[in-house]
Short mmCIF file of N, CA and C in Angstrom, two decimals:
data_model
loop_
_atom_site.label_atom_id
_atom_site.label_comp_id
_atom_site.label_asym_id
_atom_site.label_seq_id
_atom_site.Cartn_x
_atom_site.Cartn_y
_atom_site.Cartn_z
N UNK A 1 0.94 -1.25 0.33
CA UNK A 1 -0.01 0.00 -0.14
C UNK A 1 1.09 1.12 -0.14
N UNK A 2 0.41 2.25 -0.74
CA UNK A 2 0.87 3.27 -0.64
C UNK A 2 0.12 4.57 -0.27
N UNK A 3 0.40 5.93 0.24
CA UNK A 3 -0.23 6.64 -0.01
C UNK A 3 0.11 7.81 -0.96
N UNK A 4 -0.65 8.32 -1.53
CA UNK A 4 -0.34 9.29 -2.79
C UNK A 4 -1.57 10.47 -2.73
N UNK A 5 -1.32 11.72 -2.15
CA UNK A 5 -2.09 12.97 -2.40
C UNK A 5 -3.46 12.45 -1.42
N UNK A 6 -3.11 11.65 -0.37
CA UNK A 6 -3.87 11.79 0.54
C UNK A 6 -5.00 10.47 0.33
N UNK A 7 -4.86 9.64 -0.57
CA UNK A 7 -5.25 8.32 -1.00
C UNK A 7 -4.58 7.31 -0.85
N UNK A 8 -5.37 6.15 -0.02
CA UNK A 8 -4.33 4.98 -0.26
C UNK A 8 -4.80 4.17 -1.47
N UNK A 9 -3.68 3.27 -1.91
CA UNK A 9 -3.70 2.92 -3.32
C UNK A 9 -2.61 1.81 -3.10
N UNK A 10 -3.02 0.93 -3.96
CA UNK A 10 -2.06 -0.28 -4.27
C UNK A 10 -0.83 0.03 -4.97
N UNK A 11 0.30 -0.53 -4.41
CA UNK A 11 1.78 -0.06 -4.70
C UNK A 11 2.91 -0.69 -3.85
N UNK A 12 3.93 -1.01 -4.29
CA UNK A 12 5.10 -0.96 -3.59
C UNK A 12 5.72 0.14 -2.83
N UNK A 13 5.52 -0.06 -1.29
CA UNK A 13 6.02 1.07 -0.42
C UNK A 13 5.44 0.84 1.12
N UNK A 14 5.34 1.94 1.92
CA UNK A 14 4.79 1.65 3.08
C UNK A 14 5.75 1.48 4.04
N UNK A 15 6.39 0.14 4.10
CA UNK A 15 6.88 -0.25 5.27
C UNK A 15 8.40 0.46 5.84
N UNK A 16 8.84 1.63 4.61
CA UNK A 16 9.92 2.06 5.23
C UNK A 16 9.77 3.27 6.12
N UNK A 17 8.61 3.58 6.23
CA UNK A 17 8.27 4.63 7.02
C UNK A 17 8.04 4.23 8.13
N UNK A 18 7.57 2.97 8.76
CA UNK A 18 7.36 2.61 10.09
C UNK A 18 8.65 2.50 10.55
N UNK A 19 9.88 2.23 9.81
CA UNK A 19 11.23 2.10 10.00
C UNK A 19 11.74 3.34 10.80
N UNK A 20 11.21 4.34 9.45
CA UNK A 20 11.82 5.89 9.90
C UNK A 20 11.10 6.42 11.31
N UNK A 21 9.91 6.06 11.72
CA UNK A 21 8.95 6.66 12.75
C UNK A 21 9.47 5.92 14.20
N UNK A 22 10.34 4.72 13.76
CA UNK A 22 10.73 4.05 14.94
C UNK A 22 12.06 5.05 15.34
N UNK A 23 12.98 5.43 14.22
CA UNK A 23 14.35 5.75 14.49
C UNK A 23 14.10 7.09 15.23
N UNK A 24 13.04 8.07 14.73
CA UNK A 24 12.70 9.56 15.07
C UNK A 24 12.11 9.27 16.46
N UNK A 25 11.41 8.54 16.82
CA UNK A 25 10.84 8.26 18.51
C UNK A 25 12.12 7.73 19.18
N UNK A 26 12.92 7.03 18.73
CA UNK A 26 14.38 6.54 19.49
C UNK A 26 15.08 7.90 19.75
N UNK A 27 15.29 8.32 18.43
CA UNK A 27 15.91 9.63 18.45
C UNK A 27 15.83 10.63 19.60
N UNK A 28 14.44 10.69 19.65
CA UNK A 28 13.54 11.86 20.48
C UNK A 28 14.07 11.66 22.03
N UNK A 29 14.24 10.21 22.34
CA UNK A 29 14.64 9.68 23.69
C UNK A 29 16.24 9.74 23.84
N UNK A 30 16.90 10.45 23.52
CA UNK A 30 18.43 10.72 23.21
C UNK A 30 18.73 12.11 23.30
N UNK A 31 20.10 12.34 23.34
CA UNK A 31 20.54 13.87 23.46
C UNK A 31 20.79 14.18 21.94
N UNK A 32 20.65 13.13 21.27
CA UNK A 32 20.88 13.26 19.53
C UNK A 32 20.01 14.59 19.23
N UNK A 33 20.09 15.15 17.98
CA UNK A 33 19.29 16.49 17.51
C UNK A 33 18.78 15.86 16.13
N UNK A 34 17.79 15.71 15.92
CA UNK A 34 17.09 15.44 14.61
C UNK A 34 17.17 16.78 14.05
N UNK A 35 17.95 16.76 12.85
CA UNK A 35 17.87 17.99 11.99
C UNK A 35 16.89 18.27 10.78
N UNK A 36 16.71 16.78 10.35
CA UNK A 36 15.49 17.03 8.75
C UNK A 36 14.53 16.03 9.56
N UNK A 37 13.34 16.35 9.49
CA UNK A 37 12.25 15.27 9.66
C UNK A 37 11.04 16.03 8.95
N UNK A 38 10.25 14.66 8.17
CA UNK A 38 8.93 15.37 7.30
C UNK A 38 7.87 14.66 8.02
N UNK A 39 6.85 15.22 7.92
CA UNK A 39 5.68 14.24 8.32
C UNK A 39 4.79 14.24 6.86
N UNK A 40 4.02 12.91 7.14
CA UNK A 40 3.32 12.91 5.93
C UNK A 40 2.40 13.84 5.46
N UNK A 41 1.98 14.02 4.30
CA UNK A 41 1.36 15.25 3.48
C UNK A 41 -0.08 15.19 4.43
N UNK A 42 -0.78 13.95 4.82
CA UNK A 42 -2.01 13.97 5.24
C UNK A 42 -2.20 12.86 6.38
N UNK A 43 -3.32 13.26 7.11
CA UNK A 43 -3.28 12.18 8.08
C UNK A 43 -4.44 11.17 7.44
N UNK A 44 -4.09 9.89 7.22
CA UNK A 44 -5.31 9.29 6.39
C UNK A 44 -6.65 8.42 7.01
N UNK A 45 -5.88 8.12 8.42
CA UNK A 45 -6.88 7.25 9.09
C UNK A 45 -6.73 7.70 10.40
N UNK A 46 -8.21 7.74 11.04
CA UNK A 46 -7.96 7.94 12.49
C UNK A 46 -7.46 7.11 13.08
N UNK A 47 -7.46 7.34 14.54
CA UNK A 47 -6.52 6.65 15.46
C UNK A 47 -7.05 5.50 15.82
N UNK A 48 -6.58 4.25 15.62
CA UNK A 48 -7.36 3.25 16.63
C UNK A 48 -6.07 2.48 17.15
N UNK A 49 -5.86 2.43 17.99
CA UNK A 49 -4.87 1.49 19.01
C UNK A 49 -3.50 2.72 18.67
N UNK A 50 -3.51 3.40 18.50
CA UNK A 50 -2.54 4.68 18.57
C UNK A 50 -1.84 4.44 20.15
N UNK A 51 -0.40 4.18 20.11
CA UNK A 51 0.31 4.61 21.17
C UNK A 51 1.32 5.70 21.24
N UNK A 52 1.49 6.04 20.47
CA UNK A 52 2.26 7.41 20.15
C UNK A 52 1.49 8.68 19.63
N UNK A 53 2.03 9.64 20.29
CA UNK A 53 1.47 10.93 19.99
C UNK A 53 1.45 11.11 18.57
N UNK A 54 0.17 11.73 18.02
CA UNK A 54 0.23 12.04 16.47
C UNK A 54 1.32 13.02 16.05
N UNK A 55 1.79 12.49 14.64
CA UNK A 55 2.99 13.38 14.02
C UNK A 55 4.15 13.36 14.88
N UNK A 56 4.29 11.90 15.49
CA UNK A 56 5.45 11.83 16.25
C UNK A 56 6.80 11.05 15.30
N UNK A 57 6.15 10.52 13.96
CA UNK A 57 6.89 10.03 13.31
C UNK A 57 7.55 10.90 12.15
N UNK A 58 8.32 10.20 11.23
CA UNK A 58 9.02 10.90 10.06
C UNK A 58 9.11 9.90 8.92
N UNK A 59 8.63 10.82 7.69
CA UNK A 59 8.14 10.30 6.62
C UNK A 59 9.42 10.40 5.64
N UNK A 60 9.67 9.25 4.91
CA UNK A 60 10.90 9.42 4.02
C UNK A 60 10.46 8.92 2.66
N UNK A 61 11.15 9.23 1.44
CA UNK A 61 10.66 9.21 0.19
C UNK A 61 11.92 9.17 -0.71
N UNK A 62 12.39 8.25 -0.80
CA UNK A 62 13.68 8.26 -1.90
C UNK A 62 13.28 8.93 -2.81
N UNK A 63 14.14 9.98 -3.37
CA UNK A 63 15.27 10.37 -3.48
C UNK A 63 14.90 11.77 -2.79
N UNK A 64 14.02 12.06 -2.27
CA UNK A 64 13.25 13.40 -2.18
C UNK A 64 13.22 13.84 -0.53
N UNK A 65 12.97 13.17 0.36
CA UNK A 65 12.47 13.43 1.74
C UNK A 65 13.34 12.64 2.65
N UNK A 66 14.08 13.21 3.52
CA UNK A 66 15.06 12.55 4.40
C UNK A 66 14.71 12.75 5.49
N UNK A 67 15.60 11.86 6.53
CA UNK A 67 15.34 11.82 7.86
C UNK A 67 16.77 11.99 8.32
N UNK A 68 17.40 13.00 9.34
CA UNK A 68 18.81 13.17 9.74
C UNK A 68 18.53 13.43 10.93
N UNK A 69 19.83 12.94 11.58
CA UNK A 69 20.12 13.01 13.16
C UNK A 69 21.53 13.51 13.31
N UNK A 70 21.90 14.51 13.92
CA UNK A 70 23.21 14.52 14.35
C UNK A 70 23.62 14.42 15.65
N UNK A 71 24.82 14.13 16.16
CA UNK A 71 25.44 13.75 17.18
C UNK A 71 26.37 14.88 17.58
N UNK A 72 25.98 15.65 18.66
CA UNK A 72 27.01 16.75 19.26
C UNK A 72 27.29 16.50 20.45
N UNK A 73 27.51 15.18 20.74
CA UNK A 73 27.83 14.48 22.18
C UNK A 73 29.50 14.03 21.95
N UNK A 74 30.19 13.86 22.72
CA UNK A 74 31.06 13.23 22.77
C UNK A 74 31.24 11.25 22.99
N UNK A 75 29.65 11.07 22.91
CA UNK A 75 29.58 9.58 22.84
C UNK A 75 29.36 8.89 21.49
N UNK A 76 29.28 7.54 21.31
CA UNK A 76 28.93 7.07 20.01
C UNK A 76 27.48 6.31 20.14
N UNK A 77 26.54 6.44 19.49
CA UNK A 77 25.23 6.05 19.61
C UNK A 77 25.03 5.17 18.50
N UNK A 78 24.28 3.88 18.74
CA UNK A 78 24.14 2.90 17.85
C UNK A 78 22.56 2.53 17.75
N UNK A 79 21.95 2.48 16.97
CA UNK A 79 20.41 2.19 16.63
C UNK A 79 20.49 0.96 16.30
N UNK A 80 19.86 -0.33 17.01
CA UNK A 80 19.38 -1.50 16.78
C UNK A 80 18.03 -1.50 16.34
N UNK A 81 17.65 -2.06 15.39
CA UNK A 81 16.46 -2.68 15.13
C UNK A 81 15.96 -4.02 14.62
N UNK A 82 14.93 -4.62 14.79
CA UNK A 82 14.83 -5.90 14.86
C UNK A 82 13.32 -6.48 14.84
N UNK A 83 12.84 -7.66 14.23
CA UNK A 83 11.40 -8.06 14.51
C UNK A 83 11.33 -9.30 15.54
N UNK A 84 10.65 -8.88 16.46
CA UNK A 84 10.16 -10.15 17.60
C UNK A 84 8.58 -10.10 17.83
N UNK A 85 8.15 -11.34 17.73
CA UNK A 85 7.00 -11.35 17.68
C UNK A 85 6.25 -10.53 16.59
N UNK A 86 6.83 -10.72 15.56
CA UNK A 86 5.93 -10.04 14.46
C UNK A 86 5.74 -8.42 14.34
N UNK A 87 6.63 -7.93 15.37
CA UNK A 87 6.71 -6.34 15.63
C UNK A 87 8.12 -5.97 15.41
N UNK A 88 8.02 -4.54 14.76
CA UNK A 88 9.19 -3.73 14.57
C UNK A 88 9.61 -3.12 15.85
N UNK A 89 10.80 -3.47 16.45
CA UNK A 89 11.22 -2.92 17.56
C UNK A 89 12.89 -2.36 17.63
N UNK A 90 13.18 -1.77 18.55
CA UNK A 90 14.34 -0.94 18.65
C UNK A 90 15.13 -0.80 19.90
N UNK A 91 16.23 -0.69 19.93
CA UNK A 91 17.04 -0.51 20.88
C UNK A 91 18.11 0.80 20.60
N UNK A 92 18.72 1.46 21.70
CA UNK A 92 19.56 2.49 21.38
C UNK A 92 20.52 1.92 22.39
N UNK A 93 22.10 1.80 21.66
CA UNK A 93 23.08 1.89 22.59
C UNK A 93 24.08 2.77 22.52
N UNK A 94 24.78 3.07 23.62
CA UNK A 94 25.71 4.19 23.81
C UNK A 94 26.84 3.79 24.40
N UNK A 95 28.13 4.44 23.89
CA UNK A 95 29.42 4.07 24.37
C UNK A 95 29.55 4.77 25.99
N UNK A 96 28.55 5.41 26.33
CA UNK A 96 28.74 5.93 27.87
C UNK A 96 27.22 5.35 28.74
N UNK A 97 27.46 5.06 29.89
CA UNK A 97 26.08 5.36 30.58
C UNK A 97 25.50 6.78 30.60
N UNK A 98 24.16 6.74 30.46
CA UNK A 98 23.37 8.27 29.93
C UNK A 98 23.09 8.69 31.40
N UNK A 99 23.59 10.00 31.59
CA UNK A 99 22.99 10.77 32.58
C UNK A 99 21.56 11.71 32.89
N UNK A 100 21.30 11.22 31.57
CA UNK A 100 19.80 12.02 31.72
C UNK A 100 18.71 10.91 31.05
N UNK A 101 17.67 11.54 31.13
CA UNK A 101 16.49 10.06 30.84
C UNK A 101 15.70 11.15 30.22
N UNK A 102 14.69 10.68 28.96
CA UNK A 102 13.79 11.34 28.25
C UNK A 102 12.52 10.87 28.24
N UNK A 103 11.68 12.17 28.96
CA UNK A 103 9.98 11.33 28.52
C UNK A 103 9.55 12.55 27.32
N UNK A 104 9.01 11.57 26.19
CA UNK A 104 8.20 12.53 24.97
C UNK A 104 6.92 12.46 25.58
N UNK A 105 6.23 13.86 25.14
CA UNK A 105 4.72 13.77 25.60
C UNK A 105 3.88 14.99 24.57
N UNK A 106 2.82 14.98 24.56
CA UNK A 106 1.90 15.44 23.40
C UNK A 106 1.18 16.84 24.41
N UNK A 107 1.23 18.05 23.39
CA UNK A 107 0.38 19.28 24.41
C UNK A 107 -0.41 19.71 23.15
N UNK A 108 -1.35 20.38 23.63
CA UNK A 108 -2.46 21.19 22.59
C UNK A 108 -2.88 20.37 21.58
N UNK A 109 -3.58 19.22 21.59
CA UNK A 109 -3.87 18.45 20.25
C UNK A 109 -5.53 18.85 20.19
N UNK A 110 -5.79 19.15 19.15
CA UNK A 110 -6.98 19.57 18.62
C UNK A 110 -7.11 19.16 17.06
N UNK A 111 -8.54 19.54 16.63
CA UNK A 111 -9.02 19.44 15.37
C UNK A 111 -9.41 20.56 15.16
N UNK A 112 -9.62 21.01 13.77
CA UNK A 112 -9.89 22.34 13.22
C UNK A 112 -10.55 21.94 11.90
N UNK A 113 -11.79 22.84 11.39
CA UNK A 113 -12.58 22.74 10.38
C UNK A 113 -12.12 23.91 9.56
N UNK A 114 -11.84 24.14 8.59
CA UNK A 114 -11.25 25.02 7.30
C UNK A 114 -12.52 24.83 6.55
N UNK A 115 -13.43 25.44 6.20
CA UNK A 115 -14.19 25.26 4.92
C UNK A 115 -14.70 23.91 5.06
N UNK A 116 -14.24 22.94 3.98
CA UNK A 116 -14.89 21.48 4.03
C UNK A 116 -13.71 20.79 4.44
N UNK A 117 -12.84 21.17 4.77
CA UNK A 117 -11.46 20.29 5.15
C UNK A 117 -11.22 20.48 6.63
N UNK A 118 -10.71 19.27 7.30
CA UNK A 118 -10.39 19.01 8.83
C UNK A 118 -9.12 19.34 8.64
N UNK A 119 -8.40 19.73 9.83
CA UNK A 119 -7.11 19.43 9.87
C UNK A 119 -6.83 19.27 11.52
N UNK A 120 -5.53 18.64 11.59
CA UNK A 120 -5.39 18.30 13.19
C UNK A 120 -3.95 18.87 13.34
N UNK A 121 -3.93 19.52 14.58
CA UNK A 121 -2.74 20.10 15.17
C UNK A 121 -2.07 19.58 16.57
N UNK A 122 -1.01 19.47 16.93
CA UNK A 122 -0.18 19.22 18.24
C UNK A 122 1.11 19.58 18.38
N UNK A 123 1.61 19.69 19.52
CA UNK A 123 2.68 19.75 19.71
C UNK A 123 3.38 18.69 20.61
N UNK A 124 4.61 18.47 19.99
CA UNK A 124 5.11 17.37 20.58
C UNK A 124 6.48 17.91 21.43
N UNK A 125 6.77 17.49 22.86
CA UNK A 125 7.70 17.99 23.65
C UNK A 125 8.18 16.88 24.23
N UNK A 126 9.69 17.27 24.69
CA UNK A 126 10.70 16.14 25.39
C UNK A 126 10.85 16.78 26.93
N UNK A 127 10.70 15.95 28.17
CA UNK A 127 11.28 16.46 29.10
C UNK A 127 12.12 15.78 29.68
N UNK A 128 13.38 16.80 29.94
CA UNK A 128 14.90 15.92 30.12
C UNK A 128 14.97 15.87 31.67
N UNK A 129 15.49 14.79 32.20
CA UNK A 129 15.51 14.56 33.51
C UNK A 129 17.17 13.99 34.04
N UNK A 130 17.76 14.47 34.88
CA UNK A 130 18.98 14.58 35.45
C UNK A 130 18.65 12.92 35.51
N UNK A 131 19.41 11.61 35.55
CA UNK A 131 19.05 10.33 36.02
C UNK A 131 19.33 10.61 37.50
N UNK A 132 18.43 9.84 38.32
CA UNK A 132 18.63 9.56 39.81
C UNK A 132 19.67 8.44 39.97
N UNK A 133 20.50 8.66 40.82
CA UNK A 133 21.49 7.84 41.12
C UNK A 133 21.54 7.45 42.81
N UNK A 134 21.78 6.20 43.02
CA UNK A 134 21.71 5.49 44.34
C UNK A 134 20.42 5.66 44.51
N UNK A 135 19.29 5.72 43.86
CA UNK A 135 17.73 5.64 44.87
C UNK A 135 17.32 7.22 44.97
N UNK A 136 18.08 8.10 44.35
CA UNK A 136 17.66 9.32 44.51
C UNK A 136 16.36 9.56 43.22
N UNK A 137 15.49 10.36 43.40
CA UNK A 137 14.63 10.82 42.36
C UNK A 137 15.17 11.79 41.13
N UNK A 138 15.07 11.22 40.37
CA UNK A 138 15.22 11.84 39.12
C UNK A 138 15.02 13.52 39.21
N UNK A 139 15.85 14.43 38.70
CA UNK A 139 15.66 15.49 38.59
C UNK A 139 15.13 16.38 37.20
N UNK A 140 13.84 17.10 37.45
CA UNK A 140 13.65 17.58 36.35
C UNK A 140 14.48 18.91 35.75
N UNK A 141 14.94 18.90 34.56
CA UNK A 141 15.87 19.75 34.13
C UNK A 141 15.21 20.85 33.31
N UNK A 142 14.73 20.30 32.36
CA UNK A 142 14.04 21.49 31.44
C UNK A 142 13.12 20.61 30.33
N UNK A 143 12.10 21.48 30.03
CA UNK A 143 10.87 20.85 28.96
C UNK A 143 11.58 21.53 27.27
N UNK A 144 11.31 20.56 26.20
CA UNK A 144 11.73 21.32 24.90
C UNK A 144 10.68 21.12 24.26
N UNK A 145 10.30 21.98 23.55
CA UNK A 145 9.43 21.67 21.99
C UNK A 145 10.21 20.96 21.09
N UNK A 146 9.87 19.58 20.46
CA UNK A 146 10.34 19.17 19.47
C UNK A 146 9.76 19.70 18.09
N UNK A 147 8.32 19.80 18.03
CA UNK A 147 7.73 20.05 16.84
C UNK A 147 6.10 20.56 16.96
N UNK A 148 5.85 21.27 16.30
CA UNK A 148 4.67 21.78 15.90
C UNK A 148 3.92 21.02 14.75
N UNK A 149 3.35 20.54 14.65
CA UNK A 149 2.49 19.68 13.82
C UNK A 149 1.04 20.27 13.00
N UNK A 150 0.85 20.26 11.94
CA UNK A 150 -0.46 20.87 11.13
C UNK A 150 -0.46 20.08 9.94
N UNK A 151 -1.76 19.17 10.04
CA UNK A 151 -1.89 18.50 8.83
C UNK A 151 -3.16 18.06 8.62
N UNK A 152 -3.59 18.10 7.25
CA UNK A 152 -4.76 17.85 6.76
C UNK A 152 -5.13 16.20 6.85
N UNK A 153 -6.38 15.93 7.50
CA UNK A 153 -7.07 14.65 7.74
C UNK A 153 -7.90 14.30 6.51
N UNK A 154 -7.83 13.08 6.11
CA UNK A 154 -8.71 12.59 5.53
C UNK A 154 -10.08 11.85 5.77
N UNK A 155 -10.56 12.26 6.92
CA UNK A 155 -11.53 11.41 7.79
C UNK A 155 -12.04 12.87 8.81
N UNK A 156 -13.32 12.24 8.85
CA UNK A 156 -14.13 13.29 9.97
C UNK A 156 -13.89 12.75 11.27
N UNK A 157 -13.22 13.92 12.39
CA UNK A 157 -12.99 13.18 13.31
C UNK A 157 -14.16 13.13 14.56
N UNK A 158 -13.89 12.50 15.48
CA UNK A 158 -14.85 12.03 16.39
C UNK A 158 -14.77 12.99 17.85
N UNK A 159 -15.83 13.44 17.79
CA UNK A 159 -16.21 14.67 18.37
C UNK A 159 -16.32 14.37 19.76
N UNK A 160 -16.49 13.31 20.47
CA UNK A 160 -16.51 12.31 21.73
C UNK A 160 -15.14 12.53 22.23
N UNK A 161 -14.27 12.22 21.27
CA UNK A 161 -12.64 11.94 21.64
C UNK A 161 -11.76 13.02 21.56
N UNK A 162 -12.19 14.25 20.85
CA UNK A 162 -10.86 15.06 20.48
C UNK A 162 -11.65 16.65 20.71
N UNK A 163 -10.85 17.56 21.45
CA UNK A 163 -11.03 18.73 20.72
C UNK A 163 -11.12 19.12 19.84
N UNK A 164 -12.45 19.75 19.41
CA UNK A 164 -12.60 20.28 17.99
C UNK A 164 -13.16 21.86 17.87
N UNK A 165 -12.61 22.35 16.71
CA UNK A 165 -12.87 23.38 16.71
C UNK A 165 -13.47 23.68 15.42
N UNK A 166 -14.74 24.30 15.44
CA UNK A 166 -15.34 24.26 13.74
C UNK A 166 -14.83 25.61 13.31
#
């Protein structure tokens, strides 16, 4: 399946974005910096079983749309991806023990109608904590805005589940 101009169609494609979505989510849980990231141009399907916030993925399309990350730390990072029980999984390895932890979360999620079309918006943030050592509680260092999302949707949102502005 492919998504083209907001429509699902038969074709070869679709799987590589699952990988780029996972890599992006993993990078957001590290001190690495995502320097190039694109969203799909449409939100084609309503949420069903979504476990990550809307817009937390990264679309890729050879040879036009890339996902890039940079490492400004003195440490080496390795992304490991694998299939387990039929699901794509990942882990991050680092040459040093991490001194920070990261918690990614969503804020200000809503749908908005403009004319005959619906749009979806949210913000993705990360809270950075100094890792608790020897039983100490982790210390909150700061919150950082990662991205503001705004995307056309190809369905009418469920007004019983979401904040909607007409």
